[in-house]
PDB file of C-alpha atoms in Angstrom:
ATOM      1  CA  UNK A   1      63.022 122.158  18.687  1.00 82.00           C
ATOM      2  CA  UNK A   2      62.795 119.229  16.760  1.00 95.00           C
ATOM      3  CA  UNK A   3      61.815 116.031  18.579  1.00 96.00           C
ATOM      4  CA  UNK A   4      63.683 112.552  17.318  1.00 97.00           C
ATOM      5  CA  UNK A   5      62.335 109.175  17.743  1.00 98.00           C
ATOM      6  CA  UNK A   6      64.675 105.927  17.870  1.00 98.00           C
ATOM      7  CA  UNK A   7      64.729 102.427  18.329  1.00 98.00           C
ATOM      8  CA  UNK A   8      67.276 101.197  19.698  1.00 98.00           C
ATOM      9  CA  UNK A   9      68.404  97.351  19.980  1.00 96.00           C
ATOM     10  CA  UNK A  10      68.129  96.567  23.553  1.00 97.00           C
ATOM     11  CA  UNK A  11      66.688  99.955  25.084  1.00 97.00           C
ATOM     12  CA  UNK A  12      63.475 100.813  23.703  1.00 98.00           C
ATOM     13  CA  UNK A  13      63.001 104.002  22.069  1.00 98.00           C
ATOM     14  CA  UNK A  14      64.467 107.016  22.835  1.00 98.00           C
ATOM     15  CA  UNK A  15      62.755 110.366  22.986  1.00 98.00           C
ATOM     16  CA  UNK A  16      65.450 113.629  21.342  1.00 98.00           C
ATOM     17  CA  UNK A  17      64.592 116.889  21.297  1.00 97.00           C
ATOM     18  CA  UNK A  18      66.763 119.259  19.706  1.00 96.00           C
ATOM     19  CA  UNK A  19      69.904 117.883  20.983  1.00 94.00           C
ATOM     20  CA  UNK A  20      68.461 116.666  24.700  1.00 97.00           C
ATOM     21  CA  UNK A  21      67.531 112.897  25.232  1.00 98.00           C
ATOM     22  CA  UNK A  22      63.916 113.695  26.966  1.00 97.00           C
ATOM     23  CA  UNK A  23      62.404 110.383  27.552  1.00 98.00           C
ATOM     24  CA  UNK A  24      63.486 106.504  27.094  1.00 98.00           C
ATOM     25  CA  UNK A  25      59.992 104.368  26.714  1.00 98.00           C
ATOM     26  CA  UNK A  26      60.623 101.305  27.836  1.00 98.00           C
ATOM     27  CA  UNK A  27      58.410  98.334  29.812  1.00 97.00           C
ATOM     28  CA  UNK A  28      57.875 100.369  32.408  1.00 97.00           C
ATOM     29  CA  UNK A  29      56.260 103.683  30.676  1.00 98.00           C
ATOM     30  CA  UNK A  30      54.878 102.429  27.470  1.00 98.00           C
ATOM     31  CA  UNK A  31      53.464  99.008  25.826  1.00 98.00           C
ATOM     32  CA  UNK A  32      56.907  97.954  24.852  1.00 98.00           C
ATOM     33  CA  UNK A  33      57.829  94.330  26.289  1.00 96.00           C
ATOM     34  CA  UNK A  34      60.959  92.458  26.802  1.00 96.00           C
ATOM     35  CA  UNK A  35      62.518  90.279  24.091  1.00 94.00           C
ATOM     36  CA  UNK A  36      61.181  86.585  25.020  1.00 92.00           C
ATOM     37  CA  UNK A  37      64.689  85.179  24.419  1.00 91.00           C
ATOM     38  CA  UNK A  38      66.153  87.996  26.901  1.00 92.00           C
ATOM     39  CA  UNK A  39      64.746  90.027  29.589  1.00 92.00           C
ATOM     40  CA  UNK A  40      66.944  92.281  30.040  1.00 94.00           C
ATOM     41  CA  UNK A  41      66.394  93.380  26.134  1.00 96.00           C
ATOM     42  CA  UNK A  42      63.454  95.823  24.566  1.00 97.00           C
ATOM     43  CA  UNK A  43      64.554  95.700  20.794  1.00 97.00           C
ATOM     44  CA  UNK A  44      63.218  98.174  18.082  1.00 97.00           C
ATOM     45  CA  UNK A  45      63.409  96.770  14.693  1.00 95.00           C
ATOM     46  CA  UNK A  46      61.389  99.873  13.191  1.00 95.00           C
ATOM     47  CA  UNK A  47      59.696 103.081  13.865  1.00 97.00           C
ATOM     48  CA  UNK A  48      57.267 104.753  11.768  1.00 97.00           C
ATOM     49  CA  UNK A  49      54.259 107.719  11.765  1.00 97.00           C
ATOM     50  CA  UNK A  50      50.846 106.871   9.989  1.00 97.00           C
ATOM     51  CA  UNK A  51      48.336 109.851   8.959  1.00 97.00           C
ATOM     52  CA  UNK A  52      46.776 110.114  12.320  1.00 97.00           C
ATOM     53  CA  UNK A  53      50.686 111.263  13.861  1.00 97.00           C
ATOM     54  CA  UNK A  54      50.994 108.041  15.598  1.00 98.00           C
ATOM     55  CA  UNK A  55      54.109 105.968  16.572  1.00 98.00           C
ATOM     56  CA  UNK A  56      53.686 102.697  15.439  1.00 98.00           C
ATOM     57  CA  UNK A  57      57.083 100.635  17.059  1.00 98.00           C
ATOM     58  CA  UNK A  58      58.062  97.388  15.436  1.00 97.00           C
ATOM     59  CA  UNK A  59      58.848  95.022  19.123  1.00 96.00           C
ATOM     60  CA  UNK A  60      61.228  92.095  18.097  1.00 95.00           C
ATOM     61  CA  UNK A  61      60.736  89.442  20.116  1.00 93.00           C
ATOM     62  CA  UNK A  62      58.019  90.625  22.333  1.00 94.00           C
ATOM     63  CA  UNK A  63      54.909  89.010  23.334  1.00 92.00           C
ATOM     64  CA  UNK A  64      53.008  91.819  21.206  1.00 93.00           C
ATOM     65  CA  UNK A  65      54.764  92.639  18.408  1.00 94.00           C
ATOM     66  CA  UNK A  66      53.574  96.069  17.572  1.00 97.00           C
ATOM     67  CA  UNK A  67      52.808  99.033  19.575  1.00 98.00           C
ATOM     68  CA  UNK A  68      51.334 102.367  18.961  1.00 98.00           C
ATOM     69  CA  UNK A  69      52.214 105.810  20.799  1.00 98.00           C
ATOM     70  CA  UNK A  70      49.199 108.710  20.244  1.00 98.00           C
ATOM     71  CA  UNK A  71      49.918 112.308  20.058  1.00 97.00           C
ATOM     72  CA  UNK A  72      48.974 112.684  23.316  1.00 97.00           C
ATOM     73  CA  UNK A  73      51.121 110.054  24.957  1.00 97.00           C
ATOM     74  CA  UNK A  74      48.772 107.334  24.998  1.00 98.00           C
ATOM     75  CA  UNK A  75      50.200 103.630  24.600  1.00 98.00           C
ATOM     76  CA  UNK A  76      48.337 100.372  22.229  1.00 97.00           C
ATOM     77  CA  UNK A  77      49.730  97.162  21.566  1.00 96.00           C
ATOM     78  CA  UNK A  78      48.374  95.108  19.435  1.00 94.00           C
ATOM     79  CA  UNK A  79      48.833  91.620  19.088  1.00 87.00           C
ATOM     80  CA  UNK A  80      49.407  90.056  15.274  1.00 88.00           C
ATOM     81  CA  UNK A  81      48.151  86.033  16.139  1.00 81.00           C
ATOM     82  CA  UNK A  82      49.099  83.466  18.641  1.00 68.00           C
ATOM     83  CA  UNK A  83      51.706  82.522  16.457  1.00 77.00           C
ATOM     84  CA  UNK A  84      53.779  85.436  16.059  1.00 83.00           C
ATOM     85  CA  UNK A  85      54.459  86.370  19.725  1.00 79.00           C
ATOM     86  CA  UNK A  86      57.801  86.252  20.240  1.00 82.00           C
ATOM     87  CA  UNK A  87      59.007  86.318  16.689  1.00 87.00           C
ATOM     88  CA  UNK A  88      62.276  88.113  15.315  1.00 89.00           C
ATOM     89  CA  UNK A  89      61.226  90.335  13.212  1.00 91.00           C
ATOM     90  CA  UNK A  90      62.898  93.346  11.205  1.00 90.00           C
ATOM     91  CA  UNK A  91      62.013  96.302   8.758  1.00 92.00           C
ATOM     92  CA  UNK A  92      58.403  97.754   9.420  1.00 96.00           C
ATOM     93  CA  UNK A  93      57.161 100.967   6.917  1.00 97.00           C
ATOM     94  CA  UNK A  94      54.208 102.379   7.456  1.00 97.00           C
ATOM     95  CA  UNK A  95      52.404 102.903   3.601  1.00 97.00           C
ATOM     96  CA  UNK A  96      50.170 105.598   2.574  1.00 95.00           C
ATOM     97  CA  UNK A  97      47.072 103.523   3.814  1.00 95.00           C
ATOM     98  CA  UNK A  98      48.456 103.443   6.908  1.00 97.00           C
ATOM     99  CA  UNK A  99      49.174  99.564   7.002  1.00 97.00           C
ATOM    100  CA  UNK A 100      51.855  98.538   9.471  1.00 97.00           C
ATOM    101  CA  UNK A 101      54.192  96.071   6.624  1.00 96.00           C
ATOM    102  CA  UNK A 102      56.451  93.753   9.091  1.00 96.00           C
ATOM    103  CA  UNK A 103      58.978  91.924   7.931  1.00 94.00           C
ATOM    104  CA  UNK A 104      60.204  88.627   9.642  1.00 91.00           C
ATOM    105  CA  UNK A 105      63.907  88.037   9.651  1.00 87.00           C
ATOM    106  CA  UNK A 106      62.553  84.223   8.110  1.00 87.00           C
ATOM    107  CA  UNK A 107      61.834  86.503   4.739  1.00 88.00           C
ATOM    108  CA  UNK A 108      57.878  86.340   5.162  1.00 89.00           C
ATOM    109  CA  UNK A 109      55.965  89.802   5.492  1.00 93.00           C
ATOM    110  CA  UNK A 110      52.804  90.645   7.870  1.00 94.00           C
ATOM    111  CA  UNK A 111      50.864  93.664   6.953  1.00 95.00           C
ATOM    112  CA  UNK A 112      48.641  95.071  10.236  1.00 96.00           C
ATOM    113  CA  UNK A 113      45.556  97.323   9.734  1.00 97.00           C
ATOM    114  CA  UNK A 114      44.175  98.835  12.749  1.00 96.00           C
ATOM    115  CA  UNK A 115      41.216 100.056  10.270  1.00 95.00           C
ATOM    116  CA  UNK A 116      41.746 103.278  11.837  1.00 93.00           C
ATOM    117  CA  UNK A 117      40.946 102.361  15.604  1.00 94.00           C
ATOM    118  CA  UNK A 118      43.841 102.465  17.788  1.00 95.00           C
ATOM    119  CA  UNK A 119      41.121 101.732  20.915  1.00 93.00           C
ATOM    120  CA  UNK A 120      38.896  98.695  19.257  1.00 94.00           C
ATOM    121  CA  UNK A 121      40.833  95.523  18.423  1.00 91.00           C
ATOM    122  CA  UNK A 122      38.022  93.897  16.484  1.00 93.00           C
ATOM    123  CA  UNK A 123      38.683  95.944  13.272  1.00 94.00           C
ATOM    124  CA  UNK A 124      42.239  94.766  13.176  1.00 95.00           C
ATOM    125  CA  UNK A 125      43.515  92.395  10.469  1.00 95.00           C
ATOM    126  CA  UNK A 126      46.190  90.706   9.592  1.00 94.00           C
ATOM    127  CA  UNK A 127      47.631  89.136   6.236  1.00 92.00           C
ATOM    128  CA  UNK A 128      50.350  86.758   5.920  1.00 91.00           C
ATOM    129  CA  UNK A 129      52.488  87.248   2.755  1.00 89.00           C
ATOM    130  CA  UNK A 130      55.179  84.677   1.736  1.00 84.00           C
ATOM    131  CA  UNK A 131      55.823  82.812  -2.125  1.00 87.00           C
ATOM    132  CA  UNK A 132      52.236  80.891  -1.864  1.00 83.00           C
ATOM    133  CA  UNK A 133      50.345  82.179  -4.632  1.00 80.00           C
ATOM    134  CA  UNK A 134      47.424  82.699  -2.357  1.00 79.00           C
ATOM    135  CA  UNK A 135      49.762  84.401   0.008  1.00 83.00           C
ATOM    136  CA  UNK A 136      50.802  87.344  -1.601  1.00 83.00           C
ATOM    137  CA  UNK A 137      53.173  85.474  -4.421  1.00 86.00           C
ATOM    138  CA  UNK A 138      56.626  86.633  -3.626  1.00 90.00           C
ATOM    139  CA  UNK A 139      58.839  85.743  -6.191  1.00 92.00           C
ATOM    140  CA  UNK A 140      61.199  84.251  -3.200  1.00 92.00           C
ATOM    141  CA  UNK A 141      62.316  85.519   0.333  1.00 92.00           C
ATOM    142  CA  UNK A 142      61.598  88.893   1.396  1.00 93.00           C
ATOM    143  CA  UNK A 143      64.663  91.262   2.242  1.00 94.00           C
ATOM    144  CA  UNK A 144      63.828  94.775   2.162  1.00 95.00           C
ATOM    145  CA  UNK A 145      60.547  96.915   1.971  1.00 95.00           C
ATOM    146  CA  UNK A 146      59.739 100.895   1.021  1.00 96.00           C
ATOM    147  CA  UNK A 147      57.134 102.690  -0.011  1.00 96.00           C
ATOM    148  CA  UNK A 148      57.668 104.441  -2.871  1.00 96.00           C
ATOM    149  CA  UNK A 149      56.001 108.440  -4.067  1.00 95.00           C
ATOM    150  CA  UNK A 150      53.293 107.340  -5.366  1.00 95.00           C
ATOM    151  CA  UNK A 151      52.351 104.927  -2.245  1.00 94.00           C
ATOM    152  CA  UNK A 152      53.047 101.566  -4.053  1.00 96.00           C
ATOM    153  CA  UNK A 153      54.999  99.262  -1.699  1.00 96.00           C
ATOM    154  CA  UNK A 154      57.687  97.620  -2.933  1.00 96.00           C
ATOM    155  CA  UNK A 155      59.111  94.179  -1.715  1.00 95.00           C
ATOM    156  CA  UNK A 156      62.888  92.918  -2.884  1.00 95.00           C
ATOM    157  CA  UNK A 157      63.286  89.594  -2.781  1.00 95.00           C
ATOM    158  CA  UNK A 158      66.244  86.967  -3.110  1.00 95.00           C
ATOM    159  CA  UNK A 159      64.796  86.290  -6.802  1.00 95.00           C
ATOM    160  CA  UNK A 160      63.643  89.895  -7.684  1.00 95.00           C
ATOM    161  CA  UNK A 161      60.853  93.053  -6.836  1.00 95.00           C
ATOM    162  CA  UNK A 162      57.296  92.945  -6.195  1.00 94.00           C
ATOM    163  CA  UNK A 163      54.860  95.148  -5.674  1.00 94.00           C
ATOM    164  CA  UNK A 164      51.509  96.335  -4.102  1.00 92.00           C
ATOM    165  CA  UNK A 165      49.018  99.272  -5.748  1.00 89.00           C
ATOM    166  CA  UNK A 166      45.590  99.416  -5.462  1.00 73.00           C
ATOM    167  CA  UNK A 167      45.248  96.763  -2.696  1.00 67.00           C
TER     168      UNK A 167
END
């Protein structure tokens, strides 16, 4: 059957196969954390596979932002700075480089890369992309994100499209 992943807004993520609700990962059997403002909430604000068939699990709110779920079962989170624990944040795609893009509900983007280690955190990087034009020059606050056939990533904005190739 086919197995179903989704985030829900308070719950965690569910687990669906076929028709059958199989597993809910929550605190208490994955990485996932409690919403900082609530702790009675786990809220998914996106889901998404990278090449290596991993779950990457955008975490509003949480302590660690962004967790990863291995084939096997296996649970990562990953933390994106001091700064960003606990933020409210929204969309998250997963692009053809297998960069986790983030966006904040304050219309900034981060964009994780494990560099291809789910087990060694001192590969990871992060880049903060906002209107700066040393910060990724978005013509104005972020909205929406997707990643497009031919793997460019495309950002709307409140004053028009961007987009990433060849970065």
């Amino acid at each position: 059957p086919t197995v179903t992943y989704v985030g829900t807004w308070g719950n965690g993520v569910l687990k669906i196969k076929g028709d059958e609700l199989v597993e809910i990962y929550n605190a208490e059997n994955s990485t996932l954390d409690y919403w900082i403002s609530d702790p009675n909430l786990i809220n998914i604000s996106g889901l998404g596979f990278d090449s290596h068939h991993n779950l990457w699990v955008a975490n509003s709110g949480a302590n660690h932002l962004l967790s990863a779920m291995e084939p096997d079962g296996t649970w990562h989170s990953f933390s994106l700075g001091g700064n960003t624990s606990g933020n409210d944040i929204g969309v998250m795609i997963v692009d053809d480089n297998d960069y986790k893009w983030i966006l904040k509900r304050n219309g900034e983007l981060m964009v994780f890369n494990d560099g291809g280690t789910l087990d060694d955190t001192s590969d990871d990087q992060v880049a903060f992309l906002n209107t700066g034009s040393t910060s990724g020059g978005l013509l104005g606050t972020a909205n929406c994100l997707v990643v497009d056939k031919d793997g460019v990533v495309w950002v709307g904005t409140t004053d028009g499209p961007c987009y990433f190739a060849d970065y």
